[in-house]
mmCIF file of N, CA and C in Angstrom:
data_model
loop_
_atom_site.group_PDB
_atom_site.id
_atom_site.type_symbol
_atom_site.label_atom_id
_atom_site.label_comp_id
_atom_site.label_asym_id
_atom_site.label_seq_id
_atom_site.Cartn_x
_atom_site.Cartn_y
_atom_site.Cartn_z
ATOM 1 N N MET V 1 -14.305 72.535 -28.647
ATOM 2 C CA MET V 1 -14.330 73.905 -28.883
ATOM 3 C C MET V 1 -14.063 74.608 -27.334
ATOM 4 N N GLU V 2 -13.395 75.707 -27.236
ATOM 5 C CA GLU V 2 -13.078 76.498 -26.266
ATOM 6 C C GLU V 2 -14.115 77.335 -25.851
ATOM 7 N N GLU V 3 -14.442 77.596 -24.606
ATOM 8 C CA GLU V 3 -15.471 78.405 -24.389
ATOM 9 C C GLU V 3 -15.281 79.473 -23.032
ATOM 10 N N LYS V 4 -15.776 80.426 -22.794
ATOM 11 C CA LYS V 4 -15.514 81.205 -21.579
ATOM 12 C C LYS V 4 -16.720 82.174 -21.374
ATOM 13 N N ILE V 5 -16.890 82.719 -20.203
ATOM 14 C CA ILE V 5 -17.883 83.857 -19.905
ATOM 15 C C ILE V 5 -17.221 85.034 -19.900
ATOM 16 N N VAL V 6 -17.778 86.046 -20.702
ATOM 17 C CA VAL V 6 -17.398 87.373 -20.675
ATOM 18 C C VAL V 6 -18.267 88.363 -19.972
ATOM 19 N N VAL V 7 -17.841 88.997 -18.733
ATOM 20 C CA VAL V 7 -18.800 89.528 -17.973
ATOM 21 C C VAL V 7 -18.571 91.267 -18.124
ATOM 22 N N TYR V 8 -19.683 91.876 -18.500
ATOM 23 C CA TYR V 8 -19.899 93.130 -18.921
ATOM 24 C C TYR V 8 -20.680 93.965 -17.766
ATOM 25 N N PRO V 9 -20.215 94.897 -17.128
ATOM 26 C CA PRO V 9 -20.967 95.636 -16.092
ATOM 27 C C PRO V 9 -22.151 96.358 -16.750
ATOM 28 N N ASP V 10 -23.327 96.301 -16.196
ATOM 29 C CA ASP V 10 -24.465 96.960 -16.750
ATOM 30 C C ASP V 10 -25.078 97.820 -15.704
ATOM 31 N N ASP V 11 -24.776 99.178 -15.355
ATOM 32 C CA ASP V 11 -25.412 99.920 -14.444
ATOM 33 C C ASP V 11 -26.860 100.515 -14.835
ATOM 34 N N VAL V 12 -27.133 100.282 -15.988
ATOM 35 C CA VAL V 12 -28.574 100.868 -16.256
ATOM 36 C C VAL V 12 -29.672 99.933 -16.046
ATOM 37 N N ASN V 13 -29.540 98.647 -15.876
ATOM 38 C CA ASN V 13 -30.767 97.915 -15.577
ATOM 39 C C ASN V 13 -30.574 97.210 -14.158
ATOM 40 N N GLU V 14 -31.555 96.561 -13.605
ATOM 41 C CA GLU V 14 -31.545 95.934 -12.120
ATOM 42 C C GLU V 14 -30.430 94.963 -12.160
ATOM 43 N N TYR V 15 -30.189 94.177 -13.385
ATOM 44 C CA TYR V 15 -29.379 93.106 -13.381
ATOM 45 C C TYR V 15 -27.841 93.965 -13.786
ATOM 46 N N HIS V 16 -26.895 93.698 -12.732
ATOM 47 C CA HIS V 16 -25.817 94.596 -12.965
ATOM 48 C C HIS V 16 -24.580 93.895 -13.803
ATOM 49 N N TYR V 17 -24.930 92.654 -14.017
ATOM 50 C CA TYR V 17 -23.742 92.009 -14.927
ATOM 51 C C TYR V 17 -24.423 91.085 -15.991
ATOM 52 N N ASN V 18 -23.952 91.452 -17.084
ATOM 53 C CA ASN V 18 -24.238 90.876 -18.534
ATOM 54 C C ASN V 18 -23.184 89.836 -18.905
ATOM 55 N N CYS V 19 -23.530 88.578 -18.611
ATOM 56 C CA CYS V 19 -22.585 87.389 -18.645
ATOM 57 C C CYS V 19 -22.758 86.585 -20.034
ATOM 58 N N GLN V 20 -22.113 86.899 -20.900
ATOM 59 C CA GLN V 20 -22.010 86.121 -22.412
ATOM 60 C C GLN V 20 -21.076 85.191 -22.507
ATOM 61 N N VAL V 21 -21.654 84.119 -23.087
ATOM 62 C CA VAL V 21 -20.794 83.015 -23.477
ATOM 63 C C VAL V 21 -20.165 83.152 -24.788
ATOM 64 N N TRP V 22 -18.711 83.001 -24.875
ATOM 65 C CA TRP V 22 -17.999 83.270 -25.967
ATOM 66 C C TRP V 22 -17.316 81.971 -26.242
ATOM 67 N N LYS V 23 -17.338 81.711 -27.601
ATOM 68 C CA LYS V 23 -16.582 80.590 -28.159
ATOM 69 C C LYS V 23 -15.561 80.990 -29.026
ATOM 70 N N PHE V 24 -14.355 79.938 -29.125
ATOM 71 C CA PHE V 24 -13.253 80.158 -30.030
ATOM 72 C C PHE V 24 -13.480 79.381 -31.156
ATOM 73 N N SER V 25 -13.311 80.072 -32.262
ATOM 74 C CA SER V 25 -13.648 79.351 -33.417
ATOM 75 C C SER V 25 -12.918 80.130 -34.668
ATOM 76 N N HIS V 26 -12.205 79.182 -35.638
ATOM 77 C CA HIS V 26 -11.464 79.936 -36.649
ATOM 78 C C HIS V 26 -10.634 80.961 -36.268
ATOM 79 N N GLY V 27 -9.971 80.725 -35.165
ATOM 80 C CA GLY V 27 -8.897 81.641 -34.729
ATOM 81 C C GLY V 27 -9.277 82.919 -34.113
ATOM 82 N N ALA V 28 -10.476 82.971 -33.769
ATOM 83 C CA ALA V 28 -11.108 84.102 -32.938
ATOM 84 C C ALA V 28 -12.108 83.822 -32.020
ATOM 85 N N TRP V 29 -12.281 84.779 -30.908
ATOM 86 C CA TRP V 29 -13.401 84.685 -30.037
ATOM 87 C C TRP V 29 -14.799 85.326 -30.613
ATOM 88 N N TRP V 30 -15.716 84.572 -30.246
ATOM 89 C CA TRP V 30 -16.955 85.000 -31.105
ATOM 90 C C TRP V 30 -18.208 84.877 -29.828
ATOM 91 N N TYR V 31 -19.011 85.945 -29.611
ATOM 92 C CA TYR V 31 -20.177 85.918 -28.799
ATOM 93 C C TYR V 31 -21.226 84.837 -29.489
ATOM 94 N N SER V 32 -21.442 83.934 -28.779
ATOM 95 C CA SER V 32 -22.521 82.823 -29.138
ATOM 96 C C SER V 32 -23.935 82.982 -29.120
ATOM 97 N N GLY V 33 -24.157 84.169 -28.475
ATOM 98 C CA GLY V 33 -25.791 84.547 -28.481
ATOM 99 C C GLY V 33 -26.456 83.924 -27.357
ATOM 100 N N GLU V 34 -25.561 83.307 -26.376
ATOM 101 C CA GLU V 34 -25.996 82.817 -25.114
ATOM 102 C C GLU V 34 -25.561 83.567 -24.070
ATOM 103 N N GLY V 35 -26.134 83.447 -22.941
ATOM 104 C CA GLY V 35 -25.815 83.916 -21.714
ATOM 105 C C GLY V 35 -26.787 84.142 -20.622
ATOM 106 N N ARG V 36 -26.545 85.226 -19.757
ATOM 107 C CA ARG V 36 -27.504 85.449 -18.649
ATOM 108 C C ARG V 36 -27.186 86.749 -18.060
ATOM 109 N N PHE V 37 -28.162 87.449 -17.537
ATOM 110 C CA PHE V 37 -27.990 88.683 -16.741
ATOM 111 C C PHE V 37 -28.023 88.270 -15.398
ATOM 112 N N CYS V 38 -27.241 88.854 -14.527
ATOM 113 C CA CYS V 38 -27.177 88.630 -13.200
ATOM 114 C C CYS V 38 -27.133 89.754 -12.233
ATOM 115 N N GLU V 39 -27.636 89.877 -11.130
ATOM 116 C CA GLU V 39 -27.840 90.973 -10.143
ATOM 117 C C GLU V 39 -26.550 91.060 -9.201
ATOM 118 N N ASN V 40 -25.749 89.989 -8.914
ATOM 119 C CA ASN V 40 -24.665 90.348 -8.134
ATOM 120 C C ASN V 40 -23.572 89.333 -8.536
ATOM 121 N N LEU V 41 -22.269 89.529 -8.078
ATOM 122 C CA LEU V 41 -21.280 88.830 -8.323
ATOM 123 C C LEU V 41 -21.457 87.286 -7.858
ATOM 124 N N GLU V 42 -22.166 86.995 -6.884
ATOM 125 C CA GLU V 42 -22.457 85.748 -6.461
ATOM 126 C C GLU V 42 -23.241 84.789 -7.457
ATOM 127 N N GLN V 43 -24.195 85.590 -8.132
ATOM 128 C CA GLN V 43 -24.958 84.950 -9.279
ATOM 129 C C GLN V 43 -23.900 84.626 -10.503
ATOM 130 N N VAL V 44 -22.962 85.522 -10.634
ATOM 131 C CA VAL V 44 -22.019 85.510 -11.636
ATOM 132 C C VAL V 44 -21.227 84.224 -11.597
ATOM 133 N N MET V 45 -20.728 83.963 -10.190
ATOM 134 C CA MET V 45 -19.655 83.026 -9.837
ATOM 135 C C MET V 45 -20.645 81.598 -9.888
ATOM 136 N N GLU V 46 -21.842 81.559 -9.404
ATOM 137 C CA GLU V 46 -22.476 80.460 -9.575
ATOM 138 C C GLU V 46 -22.729 79.911 -10.903
ATOM 139 N N TYR V 47 -23.025 80.926 -11.823
ATOM 140 C CA TYR V 47 -23.406 80.815 -13.285
ATOM 141 C C TYR V 47 -22.129 80.046 -13.958
ATOM 142 N N ALA V 48 -21.041 80.667 -13.611
ATOM 143 C CA ALA V 48 -19.664 80.259 -14.109
ATOM 144 C C ALA V 48 -19.451 78.596 -13.883
ATOM 145 N N LYS V 49 -19.718 78.509 -12.336
ATOM 146 C CA LYS V 49 -19.361 77.191 -11.755
ATOM 147 C C LYS V 49 -20.402 76.170 -12.420
ATOM 148 N N LYS V 50 -21.687 76.458 -12.599
ATOM 149 C CA LYS V 50 -22.706 75.538 -13.173
ATOM 150 C C LYS V 50 -22.252 75.246 -14.744
ATOM 151 N N ARG V 51 -21.676 76.248 -15.385
ATOM 152 C CA ARG V 51 -21.350 75.996 -16.937
ATOM 153 C C ARG V 51 -19.620 75.340 -16.891
ATOM 154 N N LYS V 52 -19.119 75.462 -15.858
ATOM 155 C CA LYS V 52 -17.725 74.979 -15.791
ATOM 156 C C LYS V 52 -16.791 75.816 -16.699
ATOM 157 N N LEU V 53 -16.984 77.109 -16.854
ATOM 158 C CA LEU V 53 -16.300 78.013 -17.648
ATOM 159 C C LEU V 53 -15.431 79.107 -16.933
ATOM 160 N N LEU V 54 -14.424 79.527 -17.405
ATOM 161 C CA LEU V 54 -13.881 80.597 -16.815
ATOM 162 C C LEU V 54 -14.333 81.943 -16.899
ATOM 163 N N LEU V 55 -13.983 82.835 -16.123
ATOM 164 C CA LEU V 55 -14.563 84.319 -16.347
ATOM 165 C C LEU V 55 -13.711 85.185 -16.795
ATOM 166 N N GLU V 56 -14.001 86.234 -17.599
ATOM 167 C CA GLU V 56 -13.177 87.205 -18.150
ATOM 168 C C GLU V 56 -14.264 88.537 -17.588
ATOM 169 N N PHE V 57 -13.612 89.525 -16.960
ATOM 170 C CA PHE V 57 -14.204 90.567 -16.708
ATOM 171 C C PHE V 57 -13.750 91.864 -17.540
ATOM 172 N N ARG V 58 -14.705 92.533 -18.144
ATOM 173 C CA ARG V 58 -14.397 93.731 -18.852
ATOM 174 C C ARG V 58 -14.903 94.990 -18.298
#
């Protein structure tokens, strides 16, 4: 199963990046309900490296 992390900026909370794990299934990408909020881009990159997933910024 293919997976990626989709990153959404969040200027409202102290955690400025919403990192959602998306999975490809049945011909479409779906949010899997897992992920994490990060304070900065360094944390985003560390999370992606730990999960060994590509990032997509929206």
